[in-house]
Every structure is written in C-alpha cells, then in structure tokens.
PDB file of C-alpha atoms in Angstrom:
ATOM      1  CA  UNK A   1      21.551  35.818 -13.113  1.00  0.00           C
ATOM      2  CA  UNK A   2      21.131  33.433 -10.247  1.00  0.00           C
ATOM      3  CA  UNK A   3      17.324  33.984 -10.276  1.00  0.00           C
ATOM      4  CA  UNK A   4      17.306  33.161 -14.002  1.00  0.00           C
ATOM      5  CA  UNK A   5      19.128  29.895 -13.327  1.00  0.00           C
ATOM      6  CA  UNK A   6      16.648  28.978 -10.578  1.00  0.00           C
ATOM      7  CA  UNK A   7      13.744  29.768 -12.900  1.00  0.00           C
ATOM      8  CA  UNK A   8      15.204  27.670 -15.741  1.00  0.00           C
ATOM      9  CA  UNK A   9      15.842  24.728 -13.355  1.00  0.00           C
ATOM     10  CA  UNK A  10      12.290  24.963 -11.939  1.00  0.00           C
ATOM     11  CA  UNK A  11      10.898  25.036 -15.491  1.00  0.00           C
ATOM     12  CA  UNK A  12      12.894  21.968 -16.507  1.00  0.00           C
ATOM     13  CA  UNK A  13      11.758  20.078 -13.356  1.00  0.00           C
ATOM     14  CA  UNK A  14       8.142  21.033 -13.976  1.00  0.00           C
ATOM     15  CA  UNK A  15       8.224  20.078 -17.711  1.00  0.00           C
ATOM     16  CA  UNK A  16       9.913  16.694 -16.985  1.00  0.00           C
ATOM     17  CA  UNK A  17       7.138  15.656 -14.594  1.00  0.00           C
ATOM     18  CA  UNK A  18       8.840  16.662 -11.350  1.00  0.00           C
ATOM     19  CA  UNK A  19      11.472  15.166  -9.209  1.00  0.00           C
ATOM     20  CA  UNK A  20      11.646  11.392  -8.757  1.00  0.00           C
ATOM     21  CA  UNK A  21       9.431  10.263  -5.860  1.00  0.00           C
ATOM     22  CA  UNK A  22      11.354   9.557  -2.680  1.00  0.00           C
ATOM     23  CA  UNK A  23      10.837   6.237  -0.995  1.00  0.00           C
ATOM     24  CA  UNK A  24       8.470   6.601   1.868  1.00  0.00           C
ATOM     25  CA  UNK A  25       9.710   3.758   4.033  1.00  0.00           C
ATOM     26  CA  UNK A  26       9.798   4.523   7.752  1.00  0.00           C
ATOM     27  CA  UNK A  27      11.412   2.380  10.459  1.00  0.00           C
ATOM     28  CA  UNK A  28      10.223   2.719  14.053  1.00  0.00           C
ATOM     29  CA  UNK A  29      11.423   0.906  17.127  1.00  0.00           C
ATOM     30  CA  UNK A  30       8.166   0.032  18.991  1.00  0.00           C
ATOM     31  CA  UNK A  31       9.943  -1.555  21.929  1.00  0.00           C
ATOM     32  CA  UNK A  32      13.418  -2.999  22.466  1.00  0.00           C
ATOM     33  CA  UNK A  33      13.958  -5.604  19.805  1.00  0.00           C
ATOM     34  CA  UNK A  34      10.623  -4.943  18.006  1.00  0.00           C
ATOM     35  CA  UNK A  35      10.952  -2.938  14.836  1.00  0.00           C
ATOM     36  CA  UNK A  36       8.081  -1.716  12.620  1.00  0.00           C
ATOM     37  CA  UNK A  37       8.762  -0.824   8.945  1.00  0.00           C
ATOM     38  CA  UNK A  38       6.083   0.898   7.032  1.00  0.00           C
ATOM     39  CA  UNK A  39       5.282   2.500   3.681  1.00  0.00           C
ATOM     40  CA  UNK A  40       2.555   5.126   3.252  1.00  0.00           C
ATOM     41  CA  UNK A  41       0.993   6.204   0.023  1.00  0.00           C
ATOM     42  CA  UNK A  42      -2.243   7.834  -1.086  1.00  0.00           C
ATOM     43  CA  UNK A  43      -4.233   5.875  -3.688  1.00  0.00           C
ATOM     44  CA  UNK A  44      -7.407   6.800  -5.631  1.00  0.00           C
ATOM     45  CA  UNK A  45     -10.121   4.269  -6.235  1.00  0.00           C
ATOM     46  CA  UNK A  46     -12.360   3.833  -9.276  1.00  0.00           C
ATOM     47  CA  UNK A  47     -14.809   6.409  -7.796  1.00  0.00           C
ATOM     48  CA  UNK A  48     -12.102   8.988  -7.214  1.00  0.00           C
ATOM     49  CA  UNK A  49     -12.168   8.343  -3.498  1.00  0.00           C
ATOM     50  CA  UNK A  50      -8.820   8.835  -1.702  1.00  0.00           C
ATOM     51  CA  UNK A  51      -7.360   6.020   0.418  1.00  0.00           C
ATOM     52  CA  UNK A  52      -4.277   6.098   2.684  1.00  0.00           C
ATOM     53  CA  UNK A  53      -2.460   2.809   2.032  1.00  0.00           C
ATOM     54  CA  UNK A  54      -0.065   1.717   4.721  1.00  0.00           C
ATOM     55  CA  UNK A  55       1.940  -1.501   4.275  1.00  0.00           C
ATOM     56  CA  UNK A  56       3.639  -2.384   7.545  1.00  0.00           C
ATOM     57  CA  UNK A  57       5.875  -5.249   8.649  1.00  0.00           C
ATOM     58  CA  UNK A  58       7.057  -6.344  11.967  1.00  0.00           C
ATOM     59  CA  UNK A  59       8.486  -9.747  12.887  1.00  0.00           C
ATOM     60  CA  UNK A  60       6.310 -12.475  11.246  1.00  0.00           C
ATOM     61  CA  UNK A  61       3.626  -9.944  10.058  1.00  0.00           C
ATOM     62  CA  UNK A  62       2.917  -8.144   6.815  1.00  0.00           C
ATOM     63  CA  UNK A  63      -0.277  -6.152   6.789  1.00  0.00           C
ATOM     64  CA  UNK A  64      -1.868  -3.633   4.413  1.00  0.00           C
ATOM     65  CA  UNK A  65      -4.084  -1.050   6.063  1.00  0.00           C
ATOM     66  CA  UNK A  66      -6.439   0.952   3.822  1.00  0.00           C
ATOM     67  CA  UNK A  67      -8.123   4.036   5.279  1.00  0.00           C
ATOM     68  CA  UNK A  68     -10.764   6.142   3.592  1.00  0.00           C
ATOM     69  CA  UNK A  69     -12.227   9.420   4.881  1.00  0.00           C
ATOM     70  CA  UNK A  70     -14.807   8.801   7.659  1.00  0.00           C
ATOM     71  CA  UNK A  71     -18.306   8.368   6.208  1.00  0.00           C
ATOM     72  CA  UNK A  72     -16.988   7.750   2.658  1.00  0.00           C
ATOM     73  CA  UNK A  73     -16.974   3.937   2.741  1.00  0.00           C
ATOM     74  CA  UNK A  74     -17.818   1.089   5.055  1.00  0.00           C
ATOM     75  CA  UNK A  75     -15.379  -1.800   4.763  1.00  0.00           C
ATOM     76  CA  UNK A  76     -17.083  -5.181   4.984  1.00  0.00           C
ATOM     77  CA  UNK A  77     -15.396  -7.193   7.697  1.00  0.00           C
ATOM     78  CA  UNK A  78     -14.215 -10.030   7.561  1.00  0.00           C
ATOM     79  CA  UNK A  79     -14.291 -10.137   3.704  1.00  0.00           C
ATOM     80  CA  UNK A  80     -10.849 -10.640   2.066  1.00  0.00           C
ATOM     81  CA  UNK A  81      -9.001  -8.157  -0.260  1.00  0.00           C
ATOM     82  CA  UNK A  82      -8.330  -9.369  -3.793  1.00  0.00           C
ATOM     83  CA  UNK A  83      -5.093  -8.518  -5.474  1.00  0.00           C
ATOM     84  CA  UNK A  84      -4.716  -8.899  -9.245  1.00  0.00           C
ATOM     85  CA  UNK A  85      -1.769  -8.432 -11.593  1.00  0.00           C
ATOM     86  CA  UNK A  86      -0.397 -10.048 -14.772  1.00  0.00           C
ATOM     87  CA  UNK A  87      -3.158 -12.635 -14.826  1.00  0.00           C
ATOM     88  CA  UNK A  88      -2.605 -13.675 -11.193  1.00  0.00           C
ATOM     89  CA  UNK A  89      -5.314 -13.305  -8.629  1.00  0.00           C
ATOM     90  CA  UNK A  90      -4.724 -13.821  -4.881  1.00  0.00           C
ATOM     91  CA  UNK A  91      -6.761 -13.090  -1.761  1.00  0.00           C
ATOM     92  CA  UNK A  92      -5.531 -11.517   1.443  1.00  0.00           C
ATOM     93  CA  UNK A  93      -7.633 -12.301   4.556  1.00  0.00           C
ATOM     94  CA  UNK A  94      -9.111  -9.571   6.698  1.00  0.00           C
ATOM     95  CA  UNK A  95      -6.780  -8.981   9.619  1.00  0.00           C
ATOM     96  CA  UNK A  96      -8.320  -6.118  11.486  1.00  0.00           C
ATOM     97  CA  UNK A  97      -8.200  -6.681  15.214  1.00  0.00           C
ATOM     98  CA  UNK A  98     -11.484  -8.246  16.406  1.00  0.00           C
ATOM     99  CA  UNK A  99     -13.659  -5.803  18.217  1.00  0.00           C
ATOM    100  CA  UNK A 100     -11.744  -2.808  16.968  1.00  0.00           C
ATOM    101  CA  UNK A 101     -13.334  -2.564  13.516  1.00  0.00           C
ATOM    102  CA  UNK A 102     -13.618   0.982  12.292  1.00  0.00           C
ATOM    103  CA  UNK A 103     -16.044   1.410   9.313  1.00  0.00           C
ATOM    104  CA  UNK A 104     -13.624   3.252   7.069  1.00  0.00           C
ATOM    105  CA  UNK A 105     -10.593   1.086   7.758  1.00  0.00           C
ATOM    106  CA  UNK A 106      -9.618  -2.292   6.318  1.00  0.00           C
ATOM    107  CA  UNK A 107      -6.546  -4.308   7.274  1.00  0.00           C
ATOM    108  CA  UNK A 108      -5.394  -7.352   5.350  1.00  0.00           C
ATOM    109  CA  UNK A 109      -2.711 -10.039   5.876  1.00  0.00           C
ATOM    110  CA  UNK A 110      -0.377 -10.029   2.863  1.00  0.00           C
ATOM    111  CA  UNK A 111       2.154 -12.631   4.085  1.00  0.00           C
ATOM    112  CA  UNK A 112       0.938 -15.374   1.713  1.00  0.00           C
ATOM    113  CA  UNK A 113      -0.551 -13.120  -0.960  1.00  0.00           C
ATOM    114  CA  UNK A 114       2.592 -11.115  -1.906  1.00  0.00           C
ATOM    115  CA  UNK A 115       4.970 -13.984  -2.740  1.00  0.00           C
ATOM    116  CA  UNK A 116       3.539 -15.124  -6.111  1.00  0.00           C
ATOM    117  CA  UNK A 117       3.020 -11.598  -7.413  1.00  0.00           C
ATOM    118  CA  UNK A 118       5.534 -10.197  -9.982  1.00  0.00           C
ATOM    119  CA  UNK A 119       7.553  -7.148  -9.055  1.00  0.00           C
ATOM    120  CA  UNK A 120       7.259  -5.173 -12.277  1.00  0.00           C
ATOM    121  CA  UNK A 121       3.451  -4.790 -12.652  1.00  0.00           C
ATOM    122  CA  UNK A 122       0.889  -2.563 -11.004  1.00  0.00           C
ATOM    123  CA  UNK A 123      -1.615  -4.192  -8.714  1.00  0.00           C
ATOM    124  CA  UNK A 124      -5.372  -3.866  -8.832  1.00  0.00           C
ATOM    125  CA  UNK A 125      -6.882  -4.117  -5.325  1.00  0.00           C
ATOM    126  CA  UNK A 126     -10.556  -5.028  -5.048  1.00  0.00           C
ATOM    127  CA  UNK A 127     -11.722  -3.828  -1.682  1.00  0.00           C
ATOM    128  CA  UNK A 128     -14.899  -5.188  -0.047  1.00  0.00           C
ATOM    129  CA  UNK A 129     -17.036  -2.219   0.866  1.00  0.00           C
ATOM    130  CA  UNK A 130     -20.730  -1.825   1.525  1.00  0.00           C
ATOM    131  CA  UNK A 131     -22.697  -1.853  -1.748  1.00  0.00           C
ATOM    132  CA  UNK A 132     -20.379  -2.652  -4.645  1.00  0.00           C
ATOM    133  CA  UNK A 133     -16.664  -3.351  -4.169  1.00  0.00           C
ATOM    134  CA  UNK A 134     -14.234  -0.632  -5.138  1.00  0.00           C
ATOM    135  CA  UNK A 135     -10.912  -1.023  -6.910  1.00  0.00           C
ATOM    136  CA  UNK A 136      -7.663   0.789  -6.358  1.00  0.00           C
ATOM    137  CA  UNK A 137      -4.605   0.698  -8.622  1.00  0.00           C
ATOM    138  CA  UNK A 138      -1.251   0.422  -6.923  1.00  0.00           C
ATOM    139  CA  UNK A 139       1.398   1.952  -9.257  1.00  0.00           C
ATOM    140  CA  UNK A 140       4.424  -0.060 -10.223  1.00  0.00           C
ATOM    141  CA  UNK A 141       6.776   2.109  -8.195  1.00  0.00           C
ATOM    142  CA  UNK A 142       4.769   1.491  -5.081  1.00  0.00           C
ATOM    143  CA  UNK A 143       4.614  -2.206  -5.730  1.00  0.00           C
ATOM    144  CA  UNK A 144       8.431  -2.249  -6.017  1.00  0.00           C
ATOM    145  CA  UNK A 145       8.709  -0.465  -2.650  1.00  0.00           C
ATOM    146  CA  UNK A 146       6.196  -2.857  -0.993  1.00  0.00           C
ATOM    147  CA  UNK A 147       8.064  -5.902  -2.418  1.00  0.00           C
ATOM    148  CA  UNK A 148      11.347  -4.517  -1.046  1.00  0.00           C
ATOM    149  CA  UNK A 149       9.726  -3.932   2.382  1.00  0.00           C
ATOM    150  CA  UNK A 150       8.405  -7.559   2.355  1.00  0.00           C
ATOM    151  CA  UNK A 151      11.602  -9.203   1.078  1.00  0.00           C
ATOM    152  CA  UNK A 152      13.182  -9.978   4.516  1.00  0.00           C
ATOM    153  CA  UNK A 153       9.915 -11.557   5.677  1.00  0.00           C
ATOM    154  CA  UNK A 154       9.599 -13.590   2.460  1.00  0.00           C
ATOM    155  CA  UNK A 155      13.128 -14.976   2.867  1.00  0.00           C
ATOM    156  CA  UNK A 156      12.351 -16.302   6.300  1.00  0.00           C
ATOM    157  CA  UNK A 157       9.145 -18.092   5.015  1.00  0.00           C
ATOM    158  CA  UNK A 158      10.916 -20.047   2.256  1.00  0.00           C
ATOM    159  CA  UNK A 159      12.082 -23.583   3.086  1.00  0.00           C
TER     160      UNK A 159
END
C-alpha cells in the first residue's frame, strides 16, 4: 500500500511539472565583515548553448558573471551587456578584472542597470561574443530572485 501511495505522489508531481524550484541563494563569509551573496542558474542562449549565470553581491558591488563551456564562445571585452524587458533597455558595463580575462567568461556591473527594471518580467540579455551577439532569456522566477538579492544594495544607493 505504501509503495502505491509513493507511486501516486510521484505521478502527481511529475504531471504537475515537478516541485517548485528552490531558491539558489548562497551566503558566504569571505573574511570577517565581508559577506558574499550569490545566485546560480543555468541559462540557454538562442543557439542552445548553456551558460552558468552567477549574480553576486558584496558590499557596494552587484555583478553578473556569465560562463560558457570553454571553446564555445569568446566574450568580447570590454563590450557591455544589454538587458531588455518591458520596453526598457539598459547597459551593464564589462567588469571583468583587467588582465584576468578568460575567453568564455563575461562579468558585468549591474548596480545601475537593475534599478529601473520591473520585477515581474523576464529579461533578455544580449551578450557580446565574437561574431554575432547571443541572447539569453532570464525567466521571471530568476529575475525575482535576482531583484531580491539586489534589494539591500539598491536601498543604500537611493537618496
């Protein structure tokens, strides 16, 4: 009987689209008094390439790091990232540490870019890569998580 209940529950979860996604925020103490908060997600681009998207915040900083598989793309440094949603387009400057550029990694400063963007819409990221730019869609659920992560930083920036 117990096995039948487990089977029925598994079937219901599978048919309903699975369990709700858990938030992927992680908090790390880098050193005494310095805390890093990050969110990690996998995103697909318009060419079906897979990117690791890591939004991370520490005091005064909000950066988005996008990492593809080695050899798949070459990110054009120092070109900015473009973020579009709901008719709003903003740019985020390249923020990869000078001299440390890795071809398949882009890092962008989102401190100024995130504030005017609405919370309830997916984002379209246009990433500058060699050849033609590629686009990634950030689902609404991830946007909400990223906005929550950025909220303390945004409060300190407002007059």
